[in-house]
Short mmCIF file of C-alpha atoms and ligand atoms in Angstrom, two decimals:
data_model
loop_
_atom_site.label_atom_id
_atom_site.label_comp_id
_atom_site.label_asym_id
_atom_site.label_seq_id
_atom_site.Cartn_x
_atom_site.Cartn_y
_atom_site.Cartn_z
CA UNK N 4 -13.57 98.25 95.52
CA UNK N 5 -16.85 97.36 96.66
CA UNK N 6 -17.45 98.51 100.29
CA UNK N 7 -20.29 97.39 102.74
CA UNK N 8 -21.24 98.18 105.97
CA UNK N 9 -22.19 95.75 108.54
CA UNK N 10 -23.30 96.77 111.99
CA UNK N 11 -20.59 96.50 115.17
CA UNK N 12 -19.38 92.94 115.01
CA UNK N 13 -19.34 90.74 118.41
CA UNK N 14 -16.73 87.89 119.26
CA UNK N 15 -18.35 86.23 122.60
CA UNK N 16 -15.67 84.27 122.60
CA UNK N 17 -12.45 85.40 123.04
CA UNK N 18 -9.11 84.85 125.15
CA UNK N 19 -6.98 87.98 126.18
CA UNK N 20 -4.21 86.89 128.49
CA UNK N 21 -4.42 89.50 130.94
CA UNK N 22 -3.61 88.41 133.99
CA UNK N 23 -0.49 86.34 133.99
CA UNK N 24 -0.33 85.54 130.31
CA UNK N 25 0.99 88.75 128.73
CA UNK N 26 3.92 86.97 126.39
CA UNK N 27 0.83 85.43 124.77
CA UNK N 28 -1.76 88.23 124.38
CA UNK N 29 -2.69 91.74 125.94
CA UNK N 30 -5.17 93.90 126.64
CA UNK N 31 -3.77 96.34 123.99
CA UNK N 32 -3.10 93.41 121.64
CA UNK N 33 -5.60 91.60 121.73
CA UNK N 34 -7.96 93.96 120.84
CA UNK N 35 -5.98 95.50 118.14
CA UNK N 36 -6.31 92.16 116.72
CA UNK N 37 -10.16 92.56 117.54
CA UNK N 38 -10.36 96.05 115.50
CA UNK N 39 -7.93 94.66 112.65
CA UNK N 40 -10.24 91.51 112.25
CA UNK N 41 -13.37 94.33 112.29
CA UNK N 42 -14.83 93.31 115.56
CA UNK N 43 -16.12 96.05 118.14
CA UNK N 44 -16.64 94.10 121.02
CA UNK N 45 -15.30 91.06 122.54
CA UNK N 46 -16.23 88.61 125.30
CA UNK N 47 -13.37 87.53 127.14
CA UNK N 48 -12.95 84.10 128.85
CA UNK N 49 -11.88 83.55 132.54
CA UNK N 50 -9.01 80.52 132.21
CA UNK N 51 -6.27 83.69 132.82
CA UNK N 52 -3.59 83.21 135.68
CA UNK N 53 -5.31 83.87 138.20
CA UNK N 54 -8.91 83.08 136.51
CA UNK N 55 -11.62 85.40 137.46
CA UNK N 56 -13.30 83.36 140.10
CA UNK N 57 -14.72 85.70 142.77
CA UNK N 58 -15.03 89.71 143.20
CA UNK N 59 -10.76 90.71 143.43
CA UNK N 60 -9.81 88.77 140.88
CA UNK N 61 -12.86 90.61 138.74
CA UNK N 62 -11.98 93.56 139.42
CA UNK N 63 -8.26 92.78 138.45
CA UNK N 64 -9.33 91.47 135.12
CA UNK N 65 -11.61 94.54 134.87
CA UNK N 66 -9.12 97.31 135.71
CA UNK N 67 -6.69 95.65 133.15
CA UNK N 68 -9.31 95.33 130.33
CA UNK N 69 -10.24 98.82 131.28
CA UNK N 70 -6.49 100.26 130.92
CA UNK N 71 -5.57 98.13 128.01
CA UNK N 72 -9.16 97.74 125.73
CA UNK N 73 -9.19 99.69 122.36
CA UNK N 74 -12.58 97.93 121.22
CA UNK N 75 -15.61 97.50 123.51
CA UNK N 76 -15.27 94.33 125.89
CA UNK N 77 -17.23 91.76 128.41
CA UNK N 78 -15.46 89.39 131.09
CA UNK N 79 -16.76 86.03 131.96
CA UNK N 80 -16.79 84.71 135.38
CA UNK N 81 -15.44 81.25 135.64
CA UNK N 82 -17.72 78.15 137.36
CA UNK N 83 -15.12 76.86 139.86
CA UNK N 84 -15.46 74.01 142.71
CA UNK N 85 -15.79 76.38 145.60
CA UNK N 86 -17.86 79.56 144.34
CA UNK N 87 -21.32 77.98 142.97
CA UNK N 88 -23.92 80.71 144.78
CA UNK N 89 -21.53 83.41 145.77
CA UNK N 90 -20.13 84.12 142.00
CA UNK N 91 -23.69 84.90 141.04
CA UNK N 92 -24.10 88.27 142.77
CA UNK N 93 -21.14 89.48 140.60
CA UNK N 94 -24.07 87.87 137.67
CA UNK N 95 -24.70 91.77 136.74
CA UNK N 96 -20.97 92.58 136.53
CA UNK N 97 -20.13 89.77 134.09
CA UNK N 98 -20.87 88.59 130.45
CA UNK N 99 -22.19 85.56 131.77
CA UNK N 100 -20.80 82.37 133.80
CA UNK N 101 -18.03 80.27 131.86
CA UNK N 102 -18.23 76.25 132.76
CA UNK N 103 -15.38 74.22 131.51
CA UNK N 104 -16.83 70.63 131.69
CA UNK N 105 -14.36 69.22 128.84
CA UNK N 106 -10.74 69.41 128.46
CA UNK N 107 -8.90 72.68 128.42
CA UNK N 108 -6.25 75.03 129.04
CA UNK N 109 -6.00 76.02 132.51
CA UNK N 110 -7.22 74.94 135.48
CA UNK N 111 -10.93 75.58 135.56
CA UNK N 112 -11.81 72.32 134.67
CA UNK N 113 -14.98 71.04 136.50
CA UNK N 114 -15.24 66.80 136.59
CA UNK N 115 -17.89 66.95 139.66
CA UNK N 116 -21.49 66.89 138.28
CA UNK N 117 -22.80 67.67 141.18
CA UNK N 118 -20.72 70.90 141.27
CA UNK N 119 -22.20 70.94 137.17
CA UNK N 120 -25.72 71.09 138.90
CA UNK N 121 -24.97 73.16 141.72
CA UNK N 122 -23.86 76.25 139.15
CA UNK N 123 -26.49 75.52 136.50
CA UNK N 124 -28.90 76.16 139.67
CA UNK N 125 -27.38 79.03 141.53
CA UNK N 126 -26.53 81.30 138.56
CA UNK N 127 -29.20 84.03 138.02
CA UNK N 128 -31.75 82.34 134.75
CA UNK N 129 -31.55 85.87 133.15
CA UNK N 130 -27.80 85.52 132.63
CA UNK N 131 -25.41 83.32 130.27
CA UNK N 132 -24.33 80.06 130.85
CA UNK N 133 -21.39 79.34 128.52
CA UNK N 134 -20.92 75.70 128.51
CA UNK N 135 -17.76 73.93 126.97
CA UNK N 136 -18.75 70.57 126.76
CA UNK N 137 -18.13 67.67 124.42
CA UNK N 138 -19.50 64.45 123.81
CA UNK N 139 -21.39 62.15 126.89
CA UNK N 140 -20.54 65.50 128.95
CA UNK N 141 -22.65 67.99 126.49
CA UNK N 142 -25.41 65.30 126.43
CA UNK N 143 -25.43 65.10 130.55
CA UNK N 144 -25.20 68.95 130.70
CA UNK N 145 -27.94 69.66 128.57
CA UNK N 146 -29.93 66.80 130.29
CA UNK N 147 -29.41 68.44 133.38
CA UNK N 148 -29.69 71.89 132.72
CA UNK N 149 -33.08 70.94 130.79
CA UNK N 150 -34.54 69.29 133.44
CA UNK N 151 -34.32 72.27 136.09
CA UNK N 152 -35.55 74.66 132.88
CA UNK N 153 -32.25 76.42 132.55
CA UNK N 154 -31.24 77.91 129.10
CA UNK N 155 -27.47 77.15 128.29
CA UNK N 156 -25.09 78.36 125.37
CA UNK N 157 -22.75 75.89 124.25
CA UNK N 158 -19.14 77.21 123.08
CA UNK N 159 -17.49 76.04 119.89
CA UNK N 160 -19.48 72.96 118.65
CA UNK N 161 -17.09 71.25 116.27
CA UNK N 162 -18.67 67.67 115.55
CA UNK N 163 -21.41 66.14 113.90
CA UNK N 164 -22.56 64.68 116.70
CA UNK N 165 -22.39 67.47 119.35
CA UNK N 166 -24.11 69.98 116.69
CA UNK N 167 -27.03 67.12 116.38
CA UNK N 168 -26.69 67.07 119.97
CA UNK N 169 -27.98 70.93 119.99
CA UNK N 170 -30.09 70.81 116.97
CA UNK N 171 -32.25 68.16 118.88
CA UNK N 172 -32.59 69.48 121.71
CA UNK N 173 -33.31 72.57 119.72
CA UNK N 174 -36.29 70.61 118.27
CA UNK N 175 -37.70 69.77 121.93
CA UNK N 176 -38.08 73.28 122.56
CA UNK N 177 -34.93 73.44 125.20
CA UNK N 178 -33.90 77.05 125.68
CA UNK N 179 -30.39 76.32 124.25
CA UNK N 180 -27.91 78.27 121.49
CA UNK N 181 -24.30 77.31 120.64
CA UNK N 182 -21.68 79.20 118.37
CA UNK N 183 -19.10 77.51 115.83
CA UNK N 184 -15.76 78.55 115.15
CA UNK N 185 -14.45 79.58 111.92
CA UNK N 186 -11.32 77.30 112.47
CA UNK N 187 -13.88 74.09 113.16
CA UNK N 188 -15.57 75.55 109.41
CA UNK N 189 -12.56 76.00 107.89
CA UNK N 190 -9.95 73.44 108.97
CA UNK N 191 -10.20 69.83 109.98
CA UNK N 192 -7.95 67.00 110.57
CA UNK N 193 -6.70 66.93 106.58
CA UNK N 194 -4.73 70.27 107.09
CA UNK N 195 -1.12 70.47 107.69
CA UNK N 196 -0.56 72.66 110.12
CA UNK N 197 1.93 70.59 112.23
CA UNK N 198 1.60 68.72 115.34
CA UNK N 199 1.56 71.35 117.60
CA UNK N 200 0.43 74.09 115.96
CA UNK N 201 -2.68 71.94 115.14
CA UNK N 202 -3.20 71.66 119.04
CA UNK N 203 -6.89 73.19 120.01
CA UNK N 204 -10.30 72.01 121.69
CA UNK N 205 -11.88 70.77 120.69
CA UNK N 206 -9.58 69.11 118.11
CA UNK N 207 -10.22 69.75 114.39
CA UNK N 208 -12.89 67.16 113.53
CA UNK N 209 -12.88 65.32 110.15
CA UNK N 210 -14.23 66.59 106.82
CA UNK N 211 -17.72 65.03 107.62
CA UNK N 212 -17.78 66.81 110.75
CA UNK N 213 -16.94 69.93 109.31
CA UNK N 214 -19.49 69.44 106.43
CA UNK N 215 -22.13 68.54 109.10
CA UNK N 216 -21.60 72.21 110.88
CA UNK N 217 -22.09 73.92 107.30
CA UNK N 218 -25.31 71.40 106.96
CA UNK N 219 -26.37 72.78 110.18
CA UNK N 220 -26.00 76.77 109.71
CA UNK N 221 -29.34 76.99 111.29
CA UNK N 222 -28.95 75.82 114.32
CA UNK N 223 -25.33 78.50 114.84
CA UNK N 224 -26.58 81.06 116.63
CA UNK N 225 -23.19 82.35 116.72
CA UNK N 226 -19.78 82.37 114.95
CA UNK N 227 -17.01 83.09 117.45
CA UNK N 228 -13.40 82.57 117.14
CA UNK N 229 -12.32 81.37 120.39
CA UNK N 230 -9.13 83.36 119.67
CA UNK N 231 -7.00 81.52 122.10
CA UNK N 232 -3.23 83.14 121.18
CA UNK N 233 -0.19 81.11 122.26
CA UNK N 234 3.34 82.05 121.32
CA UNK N 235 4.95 80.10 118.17
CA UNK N 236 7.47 79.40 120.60
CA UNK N 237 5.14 77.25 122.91
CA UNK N 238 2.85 76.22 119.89
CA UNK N 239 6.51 74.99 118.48
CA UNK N 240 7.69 73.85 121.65
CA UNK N 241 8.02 69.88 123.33
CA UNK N 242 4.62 70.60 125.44
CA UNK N 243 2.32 72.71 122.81
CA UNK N 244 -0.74 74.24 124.34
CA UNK N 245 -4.25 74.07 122.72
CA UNK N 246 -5.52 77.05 120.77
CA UNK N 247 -5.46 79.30 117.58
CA UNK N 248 -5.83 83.14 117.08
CA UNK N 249 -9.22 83.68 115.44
CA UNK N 250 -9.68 87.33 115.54
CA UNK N 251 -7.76 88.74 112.74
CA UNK N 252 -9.06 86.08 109.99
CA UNK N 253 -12.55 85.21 110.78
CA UNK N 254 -13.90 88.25 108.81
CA UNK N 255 -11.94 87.69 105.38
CA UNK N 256 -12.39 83.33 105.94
CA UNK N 257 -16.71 84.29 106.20
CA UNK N 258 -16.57 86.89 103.51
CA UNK N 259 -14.91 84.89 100.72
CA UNK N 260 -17.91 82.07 102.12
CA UNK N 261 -19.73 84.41 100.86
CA UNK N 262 -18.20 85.12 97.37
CA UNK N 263 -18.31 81.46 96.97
CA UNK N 264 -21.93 80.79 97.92
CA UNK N 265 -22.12 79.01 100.83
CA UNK N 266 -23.05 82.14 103.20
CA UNK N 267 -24.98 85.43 102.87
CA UNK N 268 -23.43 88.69 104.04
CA UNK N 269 -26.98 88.64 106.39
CA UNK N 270 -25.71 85.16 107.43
CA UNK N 271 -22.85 86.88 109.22
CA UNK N 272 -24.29 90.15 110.27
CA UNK N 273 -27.02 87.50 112.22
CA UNK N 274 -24.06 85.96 113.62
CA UNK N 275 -21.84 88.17 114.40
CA UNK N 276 -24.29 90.79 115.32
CA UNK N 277 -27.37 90.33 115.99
CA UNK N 278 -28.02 86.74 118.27
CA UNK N 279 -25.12 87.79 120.05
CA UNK N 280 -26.18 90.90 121.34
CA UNK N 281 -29.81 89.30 122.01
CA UNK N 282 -28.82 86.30 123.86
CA UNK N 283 -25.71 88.35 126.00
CA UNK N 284 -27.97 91.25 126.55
CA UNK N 285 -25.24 93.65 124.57
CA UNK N 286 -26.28 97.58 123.77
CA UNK N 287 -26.43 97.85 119.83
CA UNK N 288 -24.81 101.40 118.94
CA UNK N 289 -25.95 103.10 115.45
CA UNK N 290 -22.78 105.01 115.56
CA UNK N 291 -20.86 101.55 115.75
CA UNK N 292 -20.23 100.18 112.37
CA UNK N 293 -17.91 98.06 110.04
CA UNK N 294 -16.82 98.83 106.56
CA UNK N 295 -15.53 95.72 104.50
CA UNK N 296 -14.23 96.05 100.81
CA UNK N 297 -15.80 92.38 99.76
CA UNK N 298 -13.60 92.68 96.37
CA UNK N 299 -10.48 92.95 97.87
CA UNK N 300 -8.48 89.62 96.99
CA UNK N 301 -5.64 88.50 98.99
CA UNK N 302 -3.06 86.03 101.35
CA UNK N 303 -3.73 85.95 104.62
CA UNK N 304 -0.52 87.39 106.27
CA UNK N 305 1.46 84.89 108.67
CA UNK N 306 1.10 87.16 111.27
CA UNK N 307 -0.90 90.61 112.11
CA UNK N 308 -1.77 92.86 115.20
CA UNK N 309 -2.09 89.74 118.22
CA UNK N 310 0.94 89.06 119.77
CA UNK N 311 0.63 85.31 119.70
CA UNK N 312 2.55 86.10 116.19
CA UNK N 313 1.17 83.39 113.85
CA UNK N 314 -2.27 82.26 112.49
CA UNK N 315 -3.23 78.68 111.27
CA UNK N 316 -4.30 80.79 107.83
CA UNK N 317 -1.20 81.61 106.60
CA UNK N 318 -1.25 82.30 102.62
CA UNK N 319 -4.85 81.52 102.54
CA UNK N 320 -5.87 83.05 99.32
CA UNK N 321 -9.50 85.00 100.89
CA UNK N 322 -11.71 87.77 99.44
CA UNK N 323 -12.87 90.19 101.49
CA UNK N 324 -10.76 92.85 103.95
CA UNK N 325 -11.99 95.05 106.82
CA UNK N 326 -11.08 98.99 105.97
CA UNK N 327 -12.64 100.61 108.92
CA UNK N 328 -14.26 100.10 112.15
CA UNK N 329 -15.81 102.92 113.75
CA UNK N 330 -17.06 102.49 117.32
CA UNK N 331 -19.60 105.14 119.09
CA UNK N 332 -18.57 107.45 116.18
CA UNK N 333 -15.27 107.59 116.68
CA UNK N 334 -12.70 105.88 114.01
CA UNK N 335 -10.87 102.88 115.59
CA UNK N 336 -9.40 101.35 112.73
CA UNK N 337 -8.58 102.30 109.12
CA UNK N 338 -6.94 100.84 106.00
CA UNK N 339 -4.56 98.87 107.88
CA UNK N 340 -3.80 100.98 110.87
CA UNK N 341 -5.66 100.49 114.73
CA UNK N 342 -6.56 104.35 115.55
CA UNK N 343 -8.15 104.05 118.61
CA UNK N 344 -6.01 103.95 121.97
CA UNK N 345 -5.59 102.02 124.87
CA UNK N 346 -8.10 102.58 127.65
CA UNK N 347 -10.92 103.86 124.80
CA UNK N 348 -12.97 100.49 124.87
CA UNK N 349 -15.82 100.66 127.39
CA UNK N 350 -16.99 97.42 129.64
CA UNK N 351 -20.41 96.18 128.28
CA UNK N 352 -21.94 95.52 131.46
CA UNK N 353 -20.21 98.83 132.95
CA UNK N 354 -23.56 99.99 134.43
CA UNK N 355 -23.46 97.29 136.77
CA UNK N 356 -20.19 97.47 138.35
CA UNK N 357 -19.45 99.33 141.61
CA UNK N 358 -17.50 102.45 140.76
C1 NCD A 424 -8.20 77.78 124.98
C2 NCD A 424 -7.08 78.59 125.60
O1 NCD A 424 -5.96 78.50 125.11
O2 NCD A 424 -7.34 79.34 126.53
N1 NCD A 424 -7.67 76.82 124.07
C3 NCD A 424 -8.31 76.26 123.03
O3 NCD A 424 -7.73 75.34 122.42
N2 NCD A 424 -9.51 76.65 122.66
C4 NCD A 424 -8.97 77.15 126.07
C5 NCD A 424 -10.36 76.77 125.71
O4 NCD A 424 -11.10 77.55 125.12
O5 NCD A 424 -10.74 75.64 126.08
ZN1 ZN A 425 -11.98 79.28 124.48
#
């Protein structure tokens, strides 16, 4: 047993299905799965039923998060056609503004660039931008949002040409960072997971494009799982939705990168850790900490604390297992078992909501 610490590890990517989705993924769940997969805080995405849009449907997402979190969390607001301007005086309240320019789940998605301008304008330049975008629309969004000076952050790159997409507009000098998933680093089009179990966006890209992200570690910013749990039943089902859960195996998939070379443990703590709390503006706790026992050697189980109830991992043979997460000093999760309750996370951007 070889145990090291990292400091509180942050998904800014995340999907817990509270409202409207709770077969999938809860509150409670959801970040179970978060302290089991040794994160402390999560950022949570806006495509729930309803999607957090405006001030009452905020607050409904927040009082649920509030009731149900056991880790620390954030909630993104979501770009819509009808609330560019008025969604950014809840800018304080939020983790930042969520645009869905490419194809998703849900029904956020935006196919007006003028309402792609009007956002990238209105929302306060302090706060996040979280862009999904693929393809000619990531080119056209960072065009535009470079042009008015507006720093973006692009959600799961998972091509070779969207990452060199970011890495040159990196070299130009744009303000712009992106995160990868560990499913886009670890999986691609070879696997076989299934028809629709394989479902997710952006799709799985082909072994070059997955060697072209690991070519490209410098330009990720972030790792984040987009932990988007479905049940098997719908993943199984005639109409599969898109998405994987992310939280409980990105740890153990990054750490046994690690025993084989291609990452450093500072690789993930930089990733994990520290850009995300820089470029989301997140506290950084002393008392908040992960242990990992990098010599632990194992399967990944088929299923764990999320509800969705499978993982895309299954039997993976990994190195590397989370044995404690401790957040604000308190113990949240040890050798196998989530301590901390429902209700103890706190909301990251807390100070700034009306109590
Ligand atoms: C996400 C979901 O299920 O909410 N699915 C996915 O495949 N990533 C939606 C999204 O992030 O686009
Ligand atoms: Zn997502």
């Amino acid at each position: 047993m070889s145990i090291v610490r990292l400091p509180g590890l942050i998904d800014v990517h995340v999907h817990m299905r509270q409202p409207g989705g709770d077969h999938k993924e809860t509150w409670s769940t959801g970040t179970a799965a978060a302290l089991a997969g040794g994160f402390s805080t999560v950022l949570a995405m806006p495509n729930t039923t309803p999607a957090v849009v405006d001030e009452a449907s905020l607050e409904i997402a927040a009082d649920l998060a509030a009731a149900g979190a056991r880790c620390d969390f954030g909630l993104y607001l979501g770009a819509g056609h009808g609330n560019a301007g008025a969604v950014g005086a809840l800018a304080s309240r939020s983790a930042g503004l969520k645009m869905y320019l490419g194809q998703t789940f849900g029904d956020l998605r935006l196919d007006d660039q003028a309402v792609w301008s009007a956002h990238l304008d209105a929302w306060p330049e302090n706060e996040v931008v979280a862009i999904h975008a693929e393809g000619s629309s990531l080119q056209t969004v960072i065009s535009l949002a470079e042009s008015i000076g507006r720093p973006i952050h692009v959600c799961h790159v998972a091509d070779a040409n969207d990452i060199s997409l970011v890495a040159a507009a990196k070299d130009r000098g744009m303000r712009i960072t992106c995160e990868v998933t560990p499913h886009h680093l670890f999986l691609d089009v070879t696997t076989p997971l299934g028809s629709g179990r394989a479902e997710v966006r952006p799709r799985l890209g082909t072994p070059d494009d997955r060697r072209a992200l690991w070519e490209h570690l410098d330009v990720i910013d972030c790792f984040a799982t987009d932990h988007a749990p479905h049940s098997l039943a719908e993943k199984d089902g005639l109409d599969p939705p898109p998405g994987f859960p992310g939280l409980e195996t990105a740890l153990p998939l990054l750490l046994t990168a690690v025993h084989e070379g291609s990452l450093t443990i500072g690789d993930i703590v930089e990733r994990f850790h520290v850009r995300p709390s820089e470029i989301f503006g997140l506290p950084t706790d002393t008392d908040t900490w992960t242990e990992v026992d990098v010599d632990a050697e194992y399967q990944i189980a088929a299923s764990g604390e999320s509800r969705s109830g499978w993982t895309p991992f299954a039997a993976t043979p990994v190195r590397g297992r989370v044995v404690r997460v401790v957040i604000r000093g308190e113990v949240a999760y040890e050798q196998g078992k989530v301590v901390a309750g429902p209700g103890t996370g706190r909301d990251v951007r807390m100070e700034g909501r009306a109590i």
